[in-house]
Tab-separated table of C-alpha atoms in Angstrom:
chain	number	residue	atom	x	y	z
A	1	UNK	CA	31.879	-32.492	6.170
A	2	UNK	CA	31.021	-29.125	8.001
A	3	UNK	CA	34.461	-27.478	7.636
A	4	UNK	CA	36.855	-28.381	4.610
A	5	UNK	CA	40.740	-27.899	5.773
A	6	UNK	CA	43.107	-27.729	2.797
A	7	UNK	CA	46.731	-26.894	4.283
A	8	UNK	CA	49.217	-26.788	1.312
A	9	UNK	CA	52.894	-27.651	1.659
A	10	UNK	CA	53.697	-23.973	0.810
A	11	UNK	CA	52.092	-22.911	4.031
A	12	UNK	CA	48.658	-21.531	3.034
A	13	UNK	CA	45.677	-23.075	4.867
A	14	UNK	CA	42.034	-22.782	3.446
A	15	UNK	CA	39.194	-23.380	6.022
A	16	UNK	CA	35.861	-23.324	4.176
A	17	UNK	CA	32.509	-23.445	5.886
A	18	UNK	CA	30.455	-26.015	4.106
A	19	UNK	CA	26.953	-25.702	4.907
A	20	UNK	CA	26.043	-23.577	1.949
A	21	UNK	CA	22.583	-24.592	2.119
A	22	UNK	CA	21.888	-23.719	5.413
A	23	UNK	CA	23.654	-20.248	5.232
A	24	UNK	CA	26.535	-21.772	6.772
A	25	UNK	CA	24.666	-21.658	10.082
A	26	UNK	CA	26.890	-22.885	12.927
A	27	UNK	CA	25.423	-26.237	14.689
A	28	UNK	CA	27.562	-28.236	17.166
A	29	UNK	CA	29.129	-30.427	14.457
A	30	UNK	CA	30.363	-27.139	12.638
A	31	UNK	CA	31.657	-25.593	15.942
A	32	UNK	CA	33.709	-28.714	16.652
A	33	UNK	CA	34.875	-29.108	12.995
A	34	UNK	CA	36.035	-25.473	13.059
A	35	UNK	CA	38.051	-26.165	16.088
A	36	UNK	CA	39.504	-29.271	14.372
A	37	UNK	CA	40.371	-27.120	11.499
A	38	UNK	CA	42.024	-24.420	13.844
A	39	UNK	CA	44.012	-27.081	15.738
A	40	UNK	CA	45.270	-28.803	12.395
A	41	UNK	CA	46.670	-25.181	11.555
A	42	UNK	CA	48.239	-24.947	14.945
A	43	UNK	CA	50.005	-28.440	14.563
A	44	UNK	CA	51.324	-27.479	10.937
A	45	UNK	CA	53.741	-24.923	9.664
A	46	UNK	CA	50.936	-22.587	8.485
A	47	UNK	CA	52.287	-19.192	7.291
A	48	UNK	CA	48.611	-17.767	6.318
A	49	UNK	CA	44.959	-18.696	6.890
A	50	UNK	CA	41.996	-18.128	4.400
A	51	UNK	CA	38.624	-18.549	5.826
A	52	UNK	CA	35.509	-18.720	3.540
A	53	UNK	CA	31.978	-19.750	3.450
A	54	UNK	CA	30.423	-21.754	0.408
A	55	UNK	CA	27.233	-20.653	-1.135
A	56	UNK	CA	25.424	-17.240	-0.972
A	57	UNK	CA	26.317	-16.383	2.584
A	58	UNK	CA	29.713	-16.536	4.496
A	59	UNK	CA	27.881	-17.605	7.703
A	60	UNK	CA	24.206	-16.398	9.211
A	61	UNK	CA	25.034	-17.128	12.655
A	62	UNK	CA	24.039	-19.946	14.956
A	63	UNK	CA	21.758	-22.807	13.751
A	64	UNK	CA	18.456	-21.607	15.324
A	65	UNK	CA	16.575	-24.791	13.887
A	66	UNK	CA	18.806	-27.102	15.978
A	67	UNK	CA	18.648	-24.854	19.113
A	68	UNK	CA	14.892	-24.647	18.801
A	69	UNK	CA	14.473	-28.338	18.484
A	70	UNK	CA	16.002	-28.936	21.863
A	71	UNK	CA	14.019	-29.060	25.112
A	72	UNK	CA	14.797	-26.085	27.544
A	73	UNK	CA	16.702	-28.069	29.919
A	74	UNK	CA	18.968	-29.309	27.348
A	75	UNK	CA	19.530	-25.931	25.465
A	76	UNK	CA	21.914	-24.321	27.824
A	77	UNK	CA	24.317	-27.289	28.181
A	78	UNK	CA	24.064	-27.676	24.155
A	79	UNK	CA	24.908	-23.930	23.515
A	80	UNK	CA	27.603	-24.220	26.196
A	81	UNK	CA	29.031	-27.051	23.985
A	82	UNK	CA	28.696	-24.942	21.028
A	83	UNK	CA	30.360	-21.845	21.977
A	84	UNK	CA	33.136	-23.896	23.779
A	85	UNK	CA	34.001	-25.346	20.464
A	86	UNK	CA	33.651	-21.958	18.394
A	87	UNK	CA	35.721	-19.983	20.933
A	88	UNK	CA	38.154	-22.700	21.222
A	89	UNK	CA	38.687	-22.144	17.526
A	90	UNK	CA	38.908	-18.605	17.667
A	91	UNK	CA	41.511	-18.688	20.521
A	92	UNK	CA	43.517	-21.121	18.622
A	93	UNK	CA	43.652	-18.700	15.296
A	94	UNK	CA	44.416	-15.994	17.518
A	95	UNK	CA	47.471	-17.549	19.047
A	96	UNK	CA	49.163	-18.762	16.021
A	97	UNK	CA	51.814	-16.531	14.096
A	98	UNK	CA	49.936	-17.099	10.718
A	99	UNK	CA	47.576	-14.102	9.997
A	100	UNK	CA	44.050	-14.646	9.116
A	101	UNK	CA	42.275	-13.349	6.188
A	102	UNK	CA	38.334	-13.652	5.654
A	103	UNK	CA	36.274	-13.433	2.525
A	104	UNK	CA	32.800	-12.693	3.213
A	105	UNK	CA	29.610	-12.543	0.996
A	106	UNK	CA	25.896	-12.315	1.386
A	107	UNK	CA	24.007	-12.102	4.838
A	108	UNK	CA	26.480	-12.161	7.601
A	109	UNK	CA	25.002	-12.375	11.046
A	110	UNK	CA	25.652	-13.370	14.775
A	111	UNK	CA	28.604	-15.526	15.197
A	112	UNK	CA	29.493	-14.954	11.414
A	113	UNK	CA	30.030	-11.564	12.322
A	114	UNK	CA	32.206	-12.619	15.018
A	115	UNK	CA	34.337	-14.719	12.718
A	116	UNK	CA	34.481	-11.857	10.063
A	117	UNK	CA	35.711	-9.358	12.901
A	118	UNK	CA	38.052	-12.085	13.969
A	119	UNK	CA	40.279	-11.792	10.980
A	120	UNK	CA	43.178	-9.609	10.580
A	121	UNK	CA	42.018	-8.679	7.193
A	122	UNK	CA	38.267	-9.203	6.018
A	123	UNK	CA	37.477	-8.713	2.506
A	124	UNK	CA	33.653	-8.119	2.105
A	125	UNK	CA	32.061	-8.615	-1.439
A	126	UNK	CA	29.823	-5.552	-2.474
A	127	UNK	CA	26.715	-7.836	-1.825
A	128	UNK	CA	27.561	-8.488	1.835
A	129	UNK	CA	25.492	-7.253	4.706
A	130	UNK	CA	26.245	-7.367	8.437
A	131	UNK	CA	23.801	-7.671	11.298
A	132	UNK	CA	24.405	-8.814	14.978
A	133	UNK	CA	20.908	-10.020	15.340
A	134	UNK	CA	21.492	-11.466	18.911
A	135	UNK	CA	19.236	-9.297	20.885
A	136	UNK	CA	16.414	-9.559	18.326
A	137	UNK	CA	15.881	-13.093	19.229
A	138	UNK	CA	16.630	-12.293	22.934
A	139	UNK	CA	20.224	-13.629	22.796
A	140	UNK	CA	23.405	-12.043	23.769
A	141	UNK	CA	26.639	-11.974	21.579
A	142	UNK	CA	29.154	-14.787	21.421
A	143	UNK	CA	32.143	-15.431	19.086
A	144	UNK	CA	33.874	-12.471	20.401
A	145	UNK	CA	31.416	-10.226	19.098
A	146	UNK	CA	31.225	-7.887	22.172
A	147	UNK	CA	34.886	-7.751	22.398
A	148	UNK	CA	35.888	-7.161	18.726
A	149	UNK	CA	33.044	-4.845	17.547
A	150	UNK	CA	33.970	-2.098	20.432
A	151	UNK	CA	37.472	-2.405	19.219
A	152	UNK	CA	37.026	-2.042	15.645
A	153	UNK	CA	34.079	0.368	15.511
A	154	UNK	CA	33.943	2.136	18.980
A	155	UNK	CA	31.739	1.593	21.908
A	156	UNK	CA	28.746	3.723	20.919
A	157	UNK	CA	28.694	2.313	17.392
A	158	UNK	CA	29.016	-1.257	18.845
A	159	UNK	CA	26.042	-0.864	21.052
A	160	UNK	CA	23.908	0.827	18.270
A	161	UNK	CA	24.783	-2.526	16.246
A	162	UNK	CA	24.087	-4.794	19.190
A	163	UNK	CA	20.928	-3.163	20.204
A	164	UNK	CA	19.048	-2.264	17.163
A	165	UNK	CA	20.496	-4.969	14.976
A	166	UNK	CA	20.192	-2.650	11.956
A	167	UNK	CA	21.594	-4.169	8.886
A	168	UNK	CA	24.932	-2.627	7.490
A	169	UNK	CA	25.582	-2.675	3.971
A	170	UNK	CA	29.170	-3.454	2.798
A	171	UNK	CA	30.305	0.107	2.108
A	172	UNK	CA	29.202	1.052	5.434
A	173	UNK	CA	30.967	-1.699	7.278
A	174	UNK	CA	34.345	-0.659	5.388
A	175	UNK	CA	33.658	2.988	6.368
A	176	UNK	CA	33.425	2.606	10.087
A	177	UNK	CA	36.111	-0.207	10.269
A	178	UNK	CA	34.240	-3.403	10.480
A	179	UNK	CA	36.007	-4.781	7.297
A	180	UNK	CA	39.140	-3.954	5.671
A	181	UNK	CA	37.923	-3.048	2.384
A	182	UNK	CA	34.843	-4.036	-0.195
A	183	UNK	CA	35.480	-5.811	-3.593
A	184	UNK	CA	33.141	-6.730	-6.405
A	185	UNK	CA	31.471	-10.206	-5.706
A	186	UNK	CA	32.954	-11.745	-8.642
A	187	UNK	CA	36.320	-10.719	-7.605
A	188	UNK	CA	36.194	-11.507	-3.968
A	189	UNK	CA	37.669	-15.090	-4.323
A	190	UNK	CA	40.726	-14.129	-6.452
A	191	UNK	CA	41.281	-10.832	-4.274
A	192	UNK	CA	41.152	-13.090	-1.024
A	193	UNK	CA	43.627	-15.548	-2.670
A	194	UNK	CA	45.866	-12.680	-3.737
A	195	UNK	CA	45.934	-11.292	-0.344
A	196	UNK	CA	46.375	-14.633	1.453
A	197	UNK	CA	49.156	-15.509	-0.779
A	198	UNK	CA	51.204	-12.264	-0.073
A	199	UNK	CA	50.767	-12.715	3.430
A	200	UNK	CA	52.156	-16.496	2.909
A	201	UNK	CA	55.398	-15.000	1.589
A	202	UNK	CA	55.816	-12.623	4.378
A	203	UNK	CA	57.747	-12.826	7.771
A	204	UNK	CA	55.482	-15.030	9.729
A	205	UNK	CA	56.962	-14.765	13.048
A	206	UNK	CA	56.920	-10.908	12.711
A	207	UNK	CA	53.520	-11.086	11.685
A	208	UNK	CA	52.592	-13.123	15.038
A	209	UNK	CA	54.390	-10.703	17.020
A	210	UNK	CA	52.517	-7.774	15.559
A	211	UNK	CA	49.271	-9.473	15.888
A	212	UNK	CA	49.923	-9.889	19.644
A	213	UNK	CA	51.189	-6.445	20.132
A	214	UNK	CA	48.047	-4.993	18.472
A	215	UNK	CA	45.880	-7.380	20.373
A	216	UNK	CA	47.412	-6.175	23.846
A	217	UNK	CA	47.364	-2.509	23.017
A	218	UNK	CA	43.776	-1.877	24.250
A	219	UNK	CA	44.359	-3.354	27.482
A	220	UNK	CA	47.955	-2.397	28.509
A	221	UNK	CA	49.361	1.120	29.661
A	222	UNK	CA	51.768	2.824	27.336
A	223	UNK	CA	54.933	2.171	29.266
A	224	UNK	CA	54.697	-1.582	29.646
A	225	UNK	CA	53.407	-1.769	25.853
A	226	UNK	CA	56.638	0.309	24.716
A	227	UNK	CA	58.809	-2.275	26.532
A	228	UNK	CA	56.922	-5.163	24.876
A	229	UNK	CA	57.521	-3.410	21.679
A	230	UNK	CA	61.247	-2.732	22.296
A	231	UNK	CA	61.531	-6.562	23.172
A	232	UNK	CA	59.542	-7.812	20.245
A	233	UNK	CA	61.649	-5.538	17.960
A	234	UNK	CA	64.982	-6.533	19.236
A	235	UNK	CA	64.097	-10.345	18.798
A	236	UNK	CA	62.642	-9.613	15.209
A	237	UNK	CA	65.929	-7.645	14.365
A	238	UNK	CA	68.145	-10.505	15.306
A	239	UNK	CA	66.147	-13.472	13.742
A	240	UNK	CA	67.315	-14.664	10.383
A	241	UNK	CA	64.032	-13.111	9.043
A	242	UNK	CA	64.974	-9.840	10.127
A	243	UNK	CA	68.748	-10.040	9.015
A	244	UNK	CA	67.321	-11.221	5.559
A	245	UNK	CA	64.688	-8.356	5.496
A	246	UNK	CA	67.506	-5.739	6.211
A	247	UNK	CA	69.945	-7.468	3.620
A	248	UNK	CA	67.376	-7.213	0.924
A	249	UNK	CA	66.261	-3.726	1.580
A	250	UNK	CA	69.892	-2.640	1.312
A	251	UNK	CA	70.729	-4.652	-1.677
A	252	UNK	CA	67.444	-3.312	-3.243
A	253	UNK	CA	65.981	-6.728	-3.905
A	254	UNK	CA	62.892	-8.461	-2.814
A	255	UNK	CA	63.280	-10.387	0.576
A	256	UNK	CA	62.681	-14.035	0.585
A	257	UNK	CA	60.863	-14.996	3.885
A	258	UNK	CA	59.621	-18.485	2.725
A	259	UNK	CA	63.045	-20.130	3.506
A	260	UNK	CA	62.364	-22.110	6.662
A	261	UNK	CA	65.599	-21.094	8.074
A	262	UNK	CA	64.141	-17.677	8.406
A	263	UNK	CA	61.317	-18.765	10.952
A	264	UNK	CA	63.969	-19.580	13.823
């Protein structure tokens, strides 16, 4: 099993990369398994997704051993199949309302960097390091790295990372905005669970609208974006979840967003 999928009745989905002995390197089977896992989340009432990788590394990128074993005439089609599945998984996870939390440790490279950057909240163990790695072997970015890096760290820093392949320690990755925050390695799993659980209890549809607004902000002019914000806010305020949130605030109590009637 390349990716395990645990979707609980309470709406928390745990996706775990299961090639720890290979640094969770992404081969065709893993890319397709990740797409299957993402689609399972899309078919279910999921309120938060937690992405982790077993072993010492979250993900070291593509499986170069698999790629190098292929004849040149087959490699292009093979890599197209890998990226089609991997990018399909990223598209599905970006489209659902449920926020995505990633917990990363050890060496993170290539497509692993893309998975870490795709999360809404990325927690990095203090032993994590990050490198793009692509151009070091004559490749170019995939897994959305050339899209996400400029948005997270700026174009100049993104090109520095993509062209020099320098290795970032976790603290620097947090300082420049590549990850959300750094935690002790022995606390990573617990902190990731706590974060995902807090999001699971939140207003999922409002989270989804917020994710889409932020994603669109870099490509939309201010005027149209303000119109989108206004429509999204009006819809959220009129929803059962919005009414519950305001009622709880005025009553000085914690809101209950987990009642499914609030997701209409």
